[in-house]
């Protein structure tokens, strides 16, 4: 029974994602409206809404607009493709070092991931905008030189601040103290960060302190250490890790703004999408005071970092970073997980508190791929 439940969950995950992929690519001719149509939606979500057909709208007696009922049994099973290999990567360049077909590379990564951590070390530099996709070999050599110099210039700036200066700059002092505390407890069960006097923790600390100088308006916020650690494990280089982290933060910086407006808007988008895909479950959440979708908050804040294994998180991130389907594919992942647990949630009469305890890793015993 347990194996069957896992197989069902994985199938539903792929089916929901496939359905939404077709919708986002304009291959689905249904268009719904929603009582929340005045909510500020991201361009991707707005595109999703516009791709439905108004002929499929109807209202029920409860005041909920039934958009379309997805029959999972009719949706095809989707399997992962083959991993993108070192040979595939090497064959992607022209004689000057430019990538011939960027979209093809991204699609291959999206469908199959990268085969090894050594390949990630190269490809992540592109996915995280350390190198422009259109750059040549010679241009990348120059970029690396410039970024190394820029990094150490910023590092010297904060390292040269003495204790007296720190006492007169409470913001810098408090951020440094927070970084010290968070670094000390970052992924200590992982071999790369285990043990006392671990040099990798020192590097993690220095990168976060330097980012605090690089983007002082935002500074350091708890959770950034979680986003940096997989990058450092992969890159194994302080400078490269810093600039890849900068690239990641350019995607996720809005998650760490104090007003939390972006995440709240994304949570709203999640419920809007759920109304389109599974009106019954959406209605259930409303009736159980869980329509704010706050049980997804941590998942969204640090992009599943604490929900899956370390290796699976790296695989998941590189798929998301391709932006192959849309720029917020993490929303579709959240929806797939939630819908796969619809029966458990509704039959067990879960409320907000119980749903909050749902963890993807609890239900998805198999690898995230």
Coordinates of N, CA and C in Angstrom, one line a residue, residues 176-367:
X176 N 26.5 41.3 11.2 CA 27.6 40.4 11.3 C 27.4 39.4 12.4
X177 N 26.7 39.8 13.5 CA 26.4 38.9 14.6 C 25.4 37.8 14.1
X178 N 24.5 38.2 13.3 CA 23.5 37.3 12.8 C 24.1 36.2 11.9
X179 N 25.0 36.7 11.0 CA 25.7 35.8 10.1 C 26.6 34.8 10.9
X180 N 27.3 35.3 12.0 CA 28.0 34.4 12.8 C 27.2 33.3 13.4
X181 N 26.0 33.6 13.9 CA 25.1 32.6 14.5 C 24.6 31.6 13.5
X182 N 24.2 32.1 12.3 CA 23.6 31.3 11.3 C 24.6 30.4 10.6
X183 N 25.8 30.9 10.4 CA 26.8 30.1 9.7 C 27.2 28.9 10.6
X184 N 27.2 29.1 11.9 CA 27.6 28.1 12.9 C 26.7 26.9 12.9
X185 N 25.5 27.1 12.4 CA 24.5 26.0 12.4 C 24.0 25.6 10.9
X186 N 24.8 26.0 10.0 CA 24.4 25.7 8.6 C 24.9 24.3 8.1
X187 N 23.9 23.5 7.8 CA 24.2 22.1 7.2 C 25.3 21.4 7.9
X188 N 25.3 21.4 9.2 CA 26.5 20.8 9.9 C 26.5 19.2 9.8
X189 N 25.4 18.7 9.4 CA 25.3 17.2 9.2 C 25.9 16.8 7.8
X190 N 26.1 17.8 7.0 CA 26.7 17.5 5.7 C 28.2 17.4 5.8
X191 N 28.9 16.5 5.2 CA 30.3 16.3 5.3 C 31.1 17.5 5.0
X192 N 30.6 18.3 4.1 CA 31.4 19.5 3.7 C 31.5 20.5 4.8
X193 N 30.5 20.5 5.7 CA 30.5 21.5 6.8 C 30.6 20.9 8.2
X194 N 30.9 19.7 8.2 CA 30.9 19.0 9.5 C 32.2 19.3 10.3
X195 N 32.2 19.0 11.6 CA 33.4 19.1 12.4 C 33.7 20.5 12.9
X196 N 34.6 20.6 13.9 CA 35.1 21.8 14.4 C 36.1 22.5 13.6
X197 N 36.2 23.8 13.6 CA 37.1 24.6 12.9 C 37.1 24.3 11.4
X198 N 35.9 24.2 10.9 CA 35.7 23.8 9.5 C 36.0 25.1 8.6
X199 N 37.0 25.0 7.7 CA 37.4 26.1 6.8 C 36.2 26.5 5.9
X200 N 35.4 25.5 5.5 CA 34.3 25.8 4.6 C 33.3 26.8 5.3
X201 N 33.1 26.6 6.6 CA 32.2 27.5 7.3 C 32.8 29.0 7.3
X202 N 34.1 29.0 7.4 CA 34.8 30.4 7.3 C 34.5 31.0 6.0
X203 N 34.6 30.2 4.9 CA 34.3 30.8 3.6 C 32.9 31.2 3.4
X204 N 32.0 30.4 3.9 CA 30.6 30.7 3.9 C 30.3 32.0 4.6
X205 N 31.0 32.2 5.8 CA 30.9 33.4 6.5 C 31.4 34.6 5.7
X206 N 32.5 34.5 5.1 CA 33.1 35.6 4.4 C 32.3 36.0 3.2
X207 N 31.7 35.0 2.5 CA 30.8 35.3 1.3 C 29.6 36.1 1.8
X208 N 29.0 35.7 2.9 CA 27.8 36.4 3.3 C 28.1 37.8 3.8
X209 N 29.3 37.9 4.5 CA 29.7 39.3 4.9 C 30.0 40.2 3.7
X210 N 30.6 39.6 2.6 CA 30.8 40.4 1.4 C 29.6 40.7 0.7
X211 N 28.6 39.8 0.7 CA 27.3 40.1 0.1 C 26.6 41.2 0.8
X212 N 26.8 41.3 2.1 CA 26.2 42.4 2.9 C 26.8 43.7 2.5
X213 N 28.1 43.8 2.1 CA 28.7 45.0 1.5 C 28.2 45.2 0.1
X214 N 28.0 44.2 -0.7 CA 27.6 44.3 -2.1 C 26.2 44.8 -2.2
X215 N 25.3 44.4 -1.4 CA 23.9 44.8 -1.4 C 23.5 45.2 0.0
X216 N 24.1 46.4 0.4 CA 23.9 46.8 1.8 C 22.5 47.2 2.1
X217 N 21.7 47.6 1.1 CA 20.3 48.0 1.3 C 19.5 46.8 1.8
X218 N 19.8 45.7 1.3 CA 19.1 44.4 1.7 C 19.9 43.8 2.8
X219 N 21.2 43.7 2.7 CA 22.1 43.2 3.7 C 21.9 41.7 3.8
X220 N 22.0 41.2 5.1 CA 21.9 39.7 5.3 C 20.5 39.5 6.1
X221 N 19.8 38.5 5.6 CA 18.6 38.0 6.2 C 18.7 36.5 6.4
X222 N 18.1 36.1 7.6 CA 18.2 34.6 7.8 C 17.5 33.9 6.7
X223 N 18.2 32.8 6.3 CA 17.8 32.0 5.2 C 18.7 32.1 4.0
X224 N 19.4 33.2 3.9 CA 20.4 33.3 2.9 C 21.5 32.3 3.0
X225 N 21.9 31.9 4.2 CA 22.9 30.9 4.4 C 22.5 29.6 3.8
X226 N 21.2 29.3 3.9 CA 20.7 28.0 3.3 C 20.8 28.0 1.8
X227 N 20.6 29.2 1.2 CA 20.7 29.3 -0.2 C 22.2 29.2 -0.7
X228 N 23.1 29.7 0.1 CA 24.5 29.7 -0.3 C 25.2 28.4 -0.2
X229 N 24.8 27.6 0.8 CA 25.6 26.4 1.1 C 25.6 25.4 -0.1
X230 N 24.5 25.1 -0.8 CA 24.7 24.2 -1.9 C 25.6 24.7 -3.1
X231 N 25.6 26.1 -3.2 CA 26.4 26.7 -4.2 C 27.9 26.5 -3.8
X232 N 28.2 26.7 -2.6 CA 29.6 26.5 -2.1 C 30.0 25.1 -2.3
X233 N 29.2 24.2 -1.9 CA 29.5 22.7 -2.1 C 29.8 22.4 -3.5
X234 N 29.0 23.0 -4.4 CA 29.2 22.7 -5.8 C 30.4 23.4 -6.4
X235 N 30.6 24.7 -6.2 CA 31.6 25.5 -6.8 C 33.0 25.2 -6.2
X236 N 33.0 25.0 -4.9 CA 34.3 24.8 -4.1 C 35.3 25.9 -4.4
X237 N 34.8 27.1 -4.5 CA 35.6 28.3 -4.8 C 34.9 29.5 -4.2
X238 N 35.6 30.3 -3.5 CA 35.0 31.4 -2.8 C 34.5 32.5 -3.7
X239 N 35.3 32.9 -4.7 CA 34.9 33.9 -5.6 C 33.7 33.4 -6.5
X240 N 33.9 32.3 -7.1 CA 32.8 31.7 -8.0 C 31.5 31.6 -7.2
X241 N 31.6 31.1 -5.9 CA 30.4 30.9 -5.1 C 29.7 32.2 -4.8
X242 N 30.5 33.3 -4.6 CA 29.9 34.6 -4.3 C 29.1 35.1 -5.5
X243 N 29.7 35.0 -6.7 CA 29.0 35.6 -7.8 C 27.8 34.7 -8.2
X244 N 27.9 33.4 -8.1 CA 26.7 32.6 -8.3 C 25.6 32.9 -7.3
X245 N 26.0 33.1 -6.1 CA 25.1 33.5 -5.0 C 24.4 34.8 -5.4
X246 N 25.2 35.8 -5.9 CA 24.6 37.1 -6.3 C 23.6 36.8 -7.4
X247 N 23.9 35.9 -8.3 CA 22.9 35.6 -9.4 C 21.7 34.9 -8.8
X248 N 21.8 34.1 -7.9 CA 20.6 33.5 -7.2 C 19.8 34.5 -6.5
X249 N 20.5 35.4 -5.8 CA 19.8 36.4 -5.0 C 19.1 37.4 -5.9
X250 N 19.6 37.6 -7.2 CA 18.9 38.5 -8.1 C 17.5 37.9 -8.5
X251 N 17.4 36.5 -8.4 CA 16.2 35.9 -8.6 C 15.3 35.9 -7.4
X252 N 15.9 35.8 -6.2 CA 15.1 35.6 -5.0 C 15.2 36.7 -3.9
X253 N 15.8 37.8 -4.3 CA 16.0 38.9 -3.3 C 14.6 39.4 -2.8
X254 N 13.6 39.4 -3.6 CA 12.3 39.9 -3.2 C 11.7 39.0 -2.1
X255 N 12.2 37.8 -2.0 CA 11.7 36.9 -0.9 C 12.1 37.4 0.5
X256 N 13.1 38.2 0.5 CA 13.7 38.6 1.8 C 13.4 40.1 2.2
X257 N 12.5 40.7 1.4 CA 12.1 42.1 1.8 C 11.2 42.0 3.1
X258 N 11.4 43.0 3.9 CA 10.7 43.0 5.2 C 9.2 42.9 5.1
X259 N 8.6 43.5 4.1 CA 7.1 43.5 4.0 C 6.6 42.2 3.5
X260 N 7.5 41.3 3.0 CA 7.1 40.0 2.5 C 6.0 40.1 1.5
X261 N 5.9 41.2 0.8 CA 4.8 41.4 -0.2 C 4.9 40.4 -1.4
X262 N 6.1 40.1 -1.8 CA 6.3 39.2 -3.0 C 5.8 37.8 -2.6
X263 N 6.2 37.3 -1.5 CA 5.8 35.9 -1.2 C 4.3 35.9 -0.9
X264 N 3.8 36.9 -0.3 CA 2.3 36.9 -0.1 C 1.6 36.9 -1.4
X265 N 2.1 37.6 -2.4 CA 1.5 37.7 -3.7 C 1.6 36.3 -4.4
X266 N 2.7 35.7 -4.2 CA 2.9 34.3 -4.8 C 2.0 33.3 -4.2
X267 N 1.8 33.4 -2.8 CA 0.9 32.5 -2.2 C -0.5 32.8 -2.7
X268 N -0.9 34.0 -2.9 CA -2.2 34.3 -3.5 C -2.3 33.7 -4.9
X269 N -1.2 33.8 -5.7 CA -1.2 33.2 -7.0 C -1.4 31.7 -6.9
X270 N -0.8 31.0 -5.9 CA -1.0 29.6 -5.7 C -2.4 29.2 -5.6
X271 N -3.1 30.0 -4.7 CA -4.6 29.7 -4.5 C -5.4 29.9 -5.8
X272 N -5.0 31.0 -6.5 CA -5.7 31.3 -7.8 C -5.5 30.1 -8.7
X273 N -4.3 29.7 -8.9 CA -4.0 28.5 -9.8 C -4.8 27.3 -9.3
X274 N -4.8 27.1 -8.0 CA -5.5 25.9 -7.5 C -7.0 25.9 -7.8
X275 N -7.6 27.1 -7.8 CA -9.0 27.2 -8.2 C -9.2 26.8 -9.6
X276 N -8.2 27.0 -10.5 CA -8.3 26.6 -11.9 C -8.2 25.1 -12.0
X277 N -7.2 24.5 -11.2 CA -6.9 23.1 -11.4 C -7.7 22.2 -10.6
X278 N -8.1 22.6 -9.4 CA -8.8 21.7 -8.5 C -9.7 22.6 -7.6
X279 N -10.9 22.9 -8.1 CA -11.8 23.8 -7.4 C -12.3 23.2 -6.1
X280 N -12.4 21.9 -6.1 CA -12.9 21.2 -4.9 C -11.9 21.4 -3.7
X281 N -10.6 21.2 -4.0 CA -9.6 21.4 -3.0 C -9.5 22.8 -2.6
X282 N -9.6 23.7 -3.6 CA -9.5 25.2 -3.3 C -10.7 25.6 -2.3
X283 N -11.9 25.0 -2.6 CA -13.0 25.3 -1.7 C -12.8 24.8 -0.3
X284 N -12.2 23.6 -0.2 CA -11.9 23.0 1.1 C -11.0 23.8 1.9
X285 N -10.0 24.4 1.2 CA -9.0 25.2 2.0 C -9.7 26.5 2.5
X286 N -10.6 27.1 1.7 CA -11.3 28.3 2.1 C -12.2 27.9 3.3
X287 N -12.9 26.8 3.3 CA -13.7 26.4 4.4 C -13.0 26.1 5.7
X288 N -11.7 25.8 5.5 CA -10.9 25.4 6.7 C -9.8 26.4 7.0
X289 N -10.1 27.7 6.6 CA -9.3 28.8 6.9 C -7.8 28.6 6.5
X290 N -7.6 28.0 5.4 CA -6.2 27.7 4.9 C -6.0 28.2 3.5
X291 N -6.9 29.1 3.0 CA -6.8 29.6 1.7 C -5.6 30.6 1.5
X292 N -5.1 31.1 2.6 CA -3.9 32.0 2.5 C -2.6 31.3 2.1
X293 N -2.7 29.9 2.1 CA -1.6 29.1 1.6 C -0.3 29.3 2.4
X294 N -0.4 29.8 3.7 CA 0.9 30.1 4.4 C 1.7 28.8 4.8
X295 N 1.1 27.7 4.6 CA 1.8 26.4 4.8 C 2.9 26.2 3.8
X296 N 2.9 27.0 2.7 CA 3.9 27.0 1.7 C 5.0 28.0 2.0
X297 N 4.9 28.8 3.0 CA 5.8 30.0 3.2 C 7.3 29.6 3.2
X298 N 7.6 28.6 4.0 CA 9.0 28.2 4.1 C 9.5 27.6 2.8
X299 N 8.6 26.8 2.2 CA 9.0 26.2 0.9 C 9.4 27.3 -0.1
X300 N 8.6 28.3 -0.1 CA 8.9 29.4 -1.1 C 10.1 30.2 -0.7
X301 N 10.2 30.5 0.6 CA 11.2 31.5 1.1 C 12.6 31.0 0.6
X302 N 12.9 29.7 0.9 CA 14.3 29.2 0.5 C 14.2 28.1 -0.5
X303 N 13.1 28.1 -1.3 CA 13.0 27.2 -2.4 C 13.3 25.7 -2.1
X304 N 12.5 25.2 -1.1 CA 12.5 23.8 -0.7 C 13.8 23.3 -0.1
X305 N 14.7 24.3 0.3 CA 16.0 23.9 0.8 C 15.9 22.9 2.0
X306 N 15.0 23.1 2.9 CA 14.9 22.3 4.0 C 13.8 21.2 3.9
X307 N 13.3 21.0 2.7 CA 12.2 20.1 2.5 C 12.7 18.8 1.9
X308 N 13.7 18.9 1.1 CA 14.3 17.7 0.4 C 15.7 17.5 0.8
X309 N 16.3 16.4 0.4 CA 17.7 16.1 0.7 C 18.6 17.1 0.0
X310 N 19.8 17.2 0.5 CA 20.8 18.2 -0.1 C 21.0 17.9 -1.6
X311 N 21.2 16.7 -2.0 CA 21.4 16.4 -3.4 C 20.2 16.6 -4.2
X312 N 19.0 16.3 -3.7 CA 17.8 16.5 -4.5 C 17.5 18.0 -4.6
X313 N 17.8 18.8 -3.6 CA 17.6 20.2 -3.7 C 18.5 20.8 -4.9
X314 N 19.7 20.4 -5.0 CA 20.5 20.9 -6.1 C 19.9 20.5 -7.5
X315 N 19.4 19.3 -7.6 CA 18.8 18.8 -8.8 C 17.6 19.7 -9.1
X316 N 16.8 19.9 -8.1 CA 15.5 20.7 -8.3 C 15.8 22.1 -8.6
X317 N 16.8 22.7 -8.0 CA 17.1 24.1 -8.3 C 17.5 24.3 -9.7
X318 N 18.4 23.5 -10.2 CA 18.9 23.7 -11.6 C 17.8 23.6 -12.6
X319 N 16.8 22.7 -12.3 CA 15.6 22.6 -13.2 C 14.8 23.9 -13.1
X320 N 14.6 24.5 -11.9 CA 13.9 25.7 -11.8 C 14.6 26.9 -12.5
X321 N 15.9 26.9 -12.3 CA 16.7 28.0 -12.9 C 16.7 28.1 -14.4
X322 N 16.4 27.0 -15.1 CA 16.3 27.1 -16.5 C 15.2 28.0 -17.0
X323 N 14.2 28.3 -16.2 CA 13.1 29.1 -16.6 C 12.5 28.5 -17.9
X324 N 12.6 27.2 -18.1 CA 12.2 26.7 -19.4 C 10.7 26.8 -19.6
X325 N 9.9 26.5 -18.6 CA 8.4 26.6 -18.7 C 7.9 28.0 -18.3
X326 N 8.4 28.5 -17.2 CA 8.0 29.8 -16.7 C 9.0 30.3 -15.7
X327 N 8.9 31.5 -15.3 CA 9.9 32.1 -14.3 C 9.6 31.8 -12.9
X328 N 8.5 31.1 -12.6 CA 8.2 30.7 -11.2 C 7.7 29.3 -11.2
X329 N 8.5 28.4 -11.7 CA 8.1 26.9 -11.7 C 7.9 26.4 -10.4
X330 N 8.5 27.0 -9.3 CA 8.3 26.5 -8.0 C 6.9 26.5 -7.6
X331 N 6.1 27.4 -8.1 CA 4.6 27.4 -7.8 C 4.0 26.1 -8.3
X332 N 4.4 25.7 -9.5 CA 3.8 24.4 -10.0 C 4.2 23.2 -9.2
X333 N 5.4 23.3 -8.7 CA 5.9 22.2 -7.8 C 5.1 22.2 -6.5
X334 N 4.8 23.3 -5.9 CA 4.0 23.4 -4.7 C 2.6 22.8 -5.0
X335 N 2.0 23.2 -6.1 CA 0.7 22.8 -6.5 C 0.7 21.3 -6.6
X336 N 1.7 20.7 -7.3 CA 1.7 19.3 -7.6 C 1.8 18.5 -6.3
X337 N 2.6 19.0 -5.3 CA 2.7 18.3 -4.0 C 1.4 18.4 -3.3
X338 N 0.8 19.6 -3.3 CA -0.5 19.7 -2.6 C -1.6 18.8 -3.2
X339 N -1.7 18.9 -4.5 CA -2.8 18.1 -5.1 C -2.6 16.6 -4.9
X340 N -1.3 16.2 -4.9 CA -1.0 14.7 -4.7 C -1.5 14.3 -3.4
X341 N -1.6 15.2 -2.4 CA -2.0 14.8 -1.1 C -3.5 15.2 -0.8
X342 N -4.2 15.5 -1.8 CA -5.6 15.9 -1.7 C -6.4 14.9 -0.9
X343 N -6.3 13.7 -1.2 CA -7.1 12.7 -0.5 C -6.8 12.6 1.0
X344 N -5.5 12.6 1.3 CA -5.0 12.6 2.7 C -5.6 13.8 3.4
X345 N -5.4 15.0 2.8 CA -5.9 16.2 3.5 C -7.4 16.3 3.7
X346 N -8.1 15.9 2.7 CA -9.6 16.0 2.9 C -10.2 14.9 3.7
X347 N -9.7 13.7 3.5 CA -10.3 12.6 4.2 C -9.9 12.6 5.7
X348 N -8.7 13.2 6.0 CA -8.3 13.3 7.4 C -8.8 14.6 8.0
X349 N -9.5 15.4 7.2 CA -10.1 16.7 7.6 C -9.0 17.6 8.2
X350 N -7.9 17.7 7.5 CA -6.8 18.5 7.9 C -7.3 20.0 7.9
X351 N -6.9 20.7 8.9 CA -7.1 22.2 8.9 C -5.7 22.8 8.7
X352 N -5.6 24.1 8.9 CA -4.4 24.8 8.6 C -3.2 24.3 9.4
X353 N -3.4 24.0 10.6 CA -2.3 23.5 11.5 C -1.8 22.2 11.0
X354 N -2.6 21.3 10.6 CA -2.2 19.9 10.1 C -1.5 20.1 8.8
X355 N -2.1 20.9 7.9 CA -1.5 21.1 6.6 C -0.1 21.7 6.7
X356 N 0.1 22.6 7.7 CA 1.3 23.2 7.9 C 2.4 22.2 8.2
X357 N 2.1 21.0 8.7 CA 3.0 20.0 9.1 C 3.4 19.1 7.9
X358 N 2.7 19.3 6.8 CA 2.9 18.5 5.6 C 4.3 18.8 5.1
X359 N 5.1 17.8 4.8 CA 6.5 18.0 4.3 C 6.6 17.2 3.0
X360 N 7.1 17.8 1.9 CA 7.3 17.0 0.7 C 8.1 15.8 0.9
X361 N 9.1 15.9 1.7 CA 10.0 14.7 1.9 C 9.3 13.6 2.7
X362 N 8.3 14.0 3.4 CA 7.5 12.9 4.1 C 6.7 12.1 3.2
X363 N 6.2 12.7 2.1 CA 5.3 11.9 1.2 C 6.1 11.4 0.0
X364 N 7.1 12.1 -0.4 CA 7.9 11.7 -1.6 C 9.1 11.0 -1.1
X365 N 9.0 9.7 -0.8 CA 10.1 8.9 -0.4 C 11.1 8.7 -1.5
X366 N 10.7 8.7 -2.7 CA 11.6 8.5 -3.8 C 12.2 9.8 -4.1
X367 N 13.3 9.8 -4.9 CA 14.0 11.0 -5.2 C 13.1 12.0 -5.9

